[in-house]
Amino acid sequence: MTLSVALGTDHGGFSLKTELLPWLQGQGYNVLDMGAYALDPDDDYPDCSELVAQAVTSGEAQRGILVCGSGVGVCIVANKVPGVRACLCHDIYSARQGVEHDDMNVLCLGALIIRVELAKELLTAFLSAQFSSKERYHRRLQKVLAIESKSIIGKRDRTG
């Protein structure tokens, strides 16, 4: 089965995305291009972040990749969507370990922080990693999901 990957960016990550998209396709991934489709200095990172996060939580994509200038903004927004575990990673260990230990499903990158070759290495580590079968990681993930669930229920209670 070919892994489906949702890829999105704002203007700050547009140039890096244009290099990563064909590379990912060349690696055999089914890439869902969630935009931006043209360089627009007035676009906003919450828009692409939400699209990628929704693609991951709906099952349309198994993993998501978000790029902005620093990677911070897209990471914040993606983590607002229940079911998303997005992390900003600029080192190979974290990109792999985030999946293996924490079931990370969205990788966030800062185009102003890293160059394309490192980005490709990070994507390789992220996309090839699998969540560990060790009990302690599953136990911890269940605790994370319980916190997320309480937050969702608490929000509903506060809003009616």
Short mmCIF file of C-alpha atoms in Angstrom, two decimals:
data_model
loop_
_atom_site.label_atom_id
_atom_site.label_comp_id
_atom_site.label_asym_id
_atom_site.label_seq_id
_atom_site.Cartn_x
_atom_site.Cartn_y
_atom_site.Cartn_z
CA MET A 1 0.00 0.00 0.00
CA THR A 2 1.29 3.42 -0.94
CA LEU A 3 1.37 5.90 1.93
CA SER A 4 -0.83 8.95 1.34
CA VAL A 5 0.72 12.19 2.54
CA ALA A 6 -1.00 15.59 2.78
CA LEU A 7 1.40 18.45 2.08
CA GLY A 8 0.64 22.10 2.75
CA THR A 9 2.38 25.43 3.08
CA ASP A 10 1.94 29.16 3.29
CA HIS A 11 4.08 31.73 1.48
CA GLY A 12 6.93 31.26 3.96
CA GLY A 13 7.41 27.63 3.00
CA PHE A 14 6.30 27.79 -0.62
CA SER A 15 9.75 27.48 -2.20
CA LEU A 16 10.65 24.46 -0.03
CA LYS A 17 7.30 22.81 -0.80
CA THR A 18 7.90 23.20 -4.55
CA GLU A 19 11.09 21.17 -4.14
CA LEU A 20 9.63 18.57 -1.79
CA LEU A 21 6.45 17.79 -3.75
CA PRO A 22 8.10 16.21 -6.82
CA TRP A 23 10.71 14.53 -4.63
CA LEU A 24 8.00 12.89 -2.49
CA GLN A 25 6.16 11.75 -5.61
CA GLY A 26 9.42 10.35 -6.96
CA GLN A 27 9.82 8.37 -3.73
CA GLY A 28 6.49 6.67 -4.45
CA TYR A 29 4.24 8.55 -2.04
CA ASN A 30 0.70 9.52 -2.97
CA VAL A 31 0.91 13.26 -2.23
CA LEU A 32 -2.23 15.28 -1.63
CA ASP A 33 -1.20 18.84 -2.43
CA MET A 34 -3.23 21.03 -0.08
CA GLY A 35 -1.72 24.30 -1.32
CA ALA A 36 -0.49 26.93 -1.51
CA TYR A 37 -0.47 26.54 -5.27
CA ALA A 38 1.11 29.92 -5.98
CA LEU A 39 3.31 32.27 -4.02
CA ASP A 40 0.99 34.74 -2.31
CA PRO A 41 2.53 36.91 0.42
CA ASP A 42 -0.94 37.51 1.86
CA ASP A 43 -1.87 33.88 2.49
CA ASP A 44 -2.14 32.69 6.08
CA TYR A 45 -0.65 29.58 7.67
CA PRO A 46 -3.85 28.59 9.54
CA ASP A 47 -5.54 27.83 6.22
CA CYS A 48 -3.06 25.24 4.96
CA SER A 49 -2.59 23.83 8.47
CA GLU A 50 -6.25 23.10 8.92
CA LEU A 51 -6.54 21.46 5.49
CA VAL A 52 -3.62 19.11 6.15
CA ALA A 53 -4.80 18.32 9.69
CA GLN A 54 -8.31 17.51 8.47
CA ALA A 55 -6.92 15.26 5.72
CA VAL A 56 -5.00 13.29 8.35
CA THR A 57 -7.84 12.99 10.86
CA SER A 58 -10.36 12.03 8.16
CA GLY A 59 -8.10 9.22 6.95
CA GLU A 60 -7.67 10.78 3.53
CA ALA A 61 -3.94 10.86 4.33
CA GLN A 62 -1.97 8.71 6.75
CA ARG A 63 0.58 11.46 7.46
CA GLY A 64 0.81 15.21 7.03
CA ILE A 65 3.63 17.60 6.26
CA LEU A 66 3.35 21.33 6.92
CA VAL A 67 5.85 24.03 6.01
CA CYS A 68 5.96 27.69 6.95
CA GLY A 69 8.81 30.07 7.64
CA SER A 70 9.66 28.80 11.12
CA GLY A 71 7.37 25.77 11.34
CA VAL A 72 5.94 27.08 14.61
CA GLY A 73 2.70 28.59 13.32
CA VAL A 74 1.63 25.55 11.32
CA CYS A 75 2.43 23.31 14.29
CA ILE A 76 0.28 25.33 16.67
CA VAL A 77 -2.70 25.30 14.32
CA ALA A 78 -2.44 21.62 13.39
CA ASN A 79 -2.46 20.63 17.05
CA LYS A 80 -5.81 22.39 17.52
CA VAL A 81 -7.46 19.68 15.41
CA PRO A 82 -8.44 16.66 17.53
CA GLY A 83 -6.51 13.55 16.53
CA VAL A 84 -3.48 15.44 15.25
CA ARG A 85 -0.11 15.00 16.90
CA ALA A 86 2.04 17.54 15.06
CA CYS A 87 5.64 18.29 15.94
CA LEU A 88 8.22 20.74 14.72
CA CYS A 89 11.35 18.71 13.95
CA HIS A 90 14.61 19.94 12.53
CA ASP A 91 16.68 16.88 13.48
CA ILE A 92 16.43 13.34 12.16
CA TYR A 93 16.19 11.65 15.57
CA SER A 94 13.09 13.64 16.57
CA ALA A 95 11.42 13.12 13.19
CA ARG A 96 11.75 9.34 13.55
CA GLN A 97 11.32 9.05 17.32
CA GLY A 98 8.22 11.25 17.28
CA VAL A 99 6.46 8.58 15.26
CA GLU A 100 7.98 5.58 17.05
CA HIS A 101 7.29 6.76 20.60
CA ASP A 102 4.51 9.35 20.31
CA ASP A 103 2.57 8.35 17.18
CA MET A 104 3.25 11.74 15.59
CA ASN A 105 1.19 12.05 12.41
CA VAL A 106 2.10 15.55 11.15
CA LEU A 107 5.64 16.82 10.65
CA CYS A 108 6.16 20.58 10.67
CA LEU A 109 9.18 22.21 9.05
CA GLY A 110 10.60 25.71 8.97
CA ALA A 111 11.72 26.67 5.48
CA LEU A 112 13.79 29.55 6.84
CA ILE A 113 15.53 27.20 9.28
CA ILE A 114 16.51 24.18 7.19
CA ARG A 115 17.66 23.51 3.64
CA VAL A 116 16.07 21.10 1.19
CA GLU A 117 18.56 18.25 1.71
CA LEU A 118 17.91 18.14 5.45
CA ALA A 119 14.17 18.40 4.80
CA LYS A 120 14.39 15.30 2.61
CA GLU A 121 16.26 13.42 5.34
CA LEU A 122 13.63 14.46 7.89
CA LEU A 123 10.82 13.33 5.60
CA THR A 124 12.53 9.99 5.01
CA ALA A 125 12.84 9.41 8.76
CA PHE A 126 9.27 10.55 9.47
CA LEU A 127 7.57 8.66 6.66
CA SER A 128 9.46 5.40 7.14
CA ALA A 129 8.97 5.26 10.92
CA GLN A 130 6.25 3.17 12.54
CA PHE A 131 4.64 3.52 15.96
CA SER A 132 6.30 1.12 18.40
CA SER A 133 4.51 -1.99 19.58
CA LYS A 134 5.95 -1.58 23.09
CA GLU A 135 3.28 -1.35 25.77
CA ARG A 136 4.70 1.78 27.41
CA TYR A 137 4.26 3.87 24.25
CA HIS A 138 0.68 2.68 23.80
CA ARG A 139 -0.04 3.44 27.48
CA ARG A 140 1.36 6.94 27.07
CA LEU A 141 -0.59 7.54 23.87
CA GLN A 142 -3.79 6.52 25.65
CA LYS A 143 -3.06 9.13 28.31
CA VAL A 144 -2.53 11.78 25.63
CA LEU A 145 -5.80 10.80 23.94
CA ALA A 146 -7.62 10.94 27.29
CA ILE A 147 -6.35 14.48 27.88
CA GLU A 148 -7.46 15.45 24.38
CA SER A 149 -10.88 13.89 24.97
CA LYS A 150 -11.34 15.72 28.29
CA SER A 151 -10.45 18.99 26.59
CA ILE A 152 -13.01 18.38 23.85
CA ILE A 153 -15.73 17.43 26.33
CA GLY A 154 -14.85 20.37 28.59
CA LYS A 155 -15.07 22.73 25.64
CA ARG A 156 -18.52 21.40 24.75
CA ASP A 157 -19.65 21.83 28.35
CA ARG A 158 -18.47 25.47 28.36
CA THR A 159 -20.08 26.31 25.02
CA GLY A 160 -23.38 24.60 25.61
#
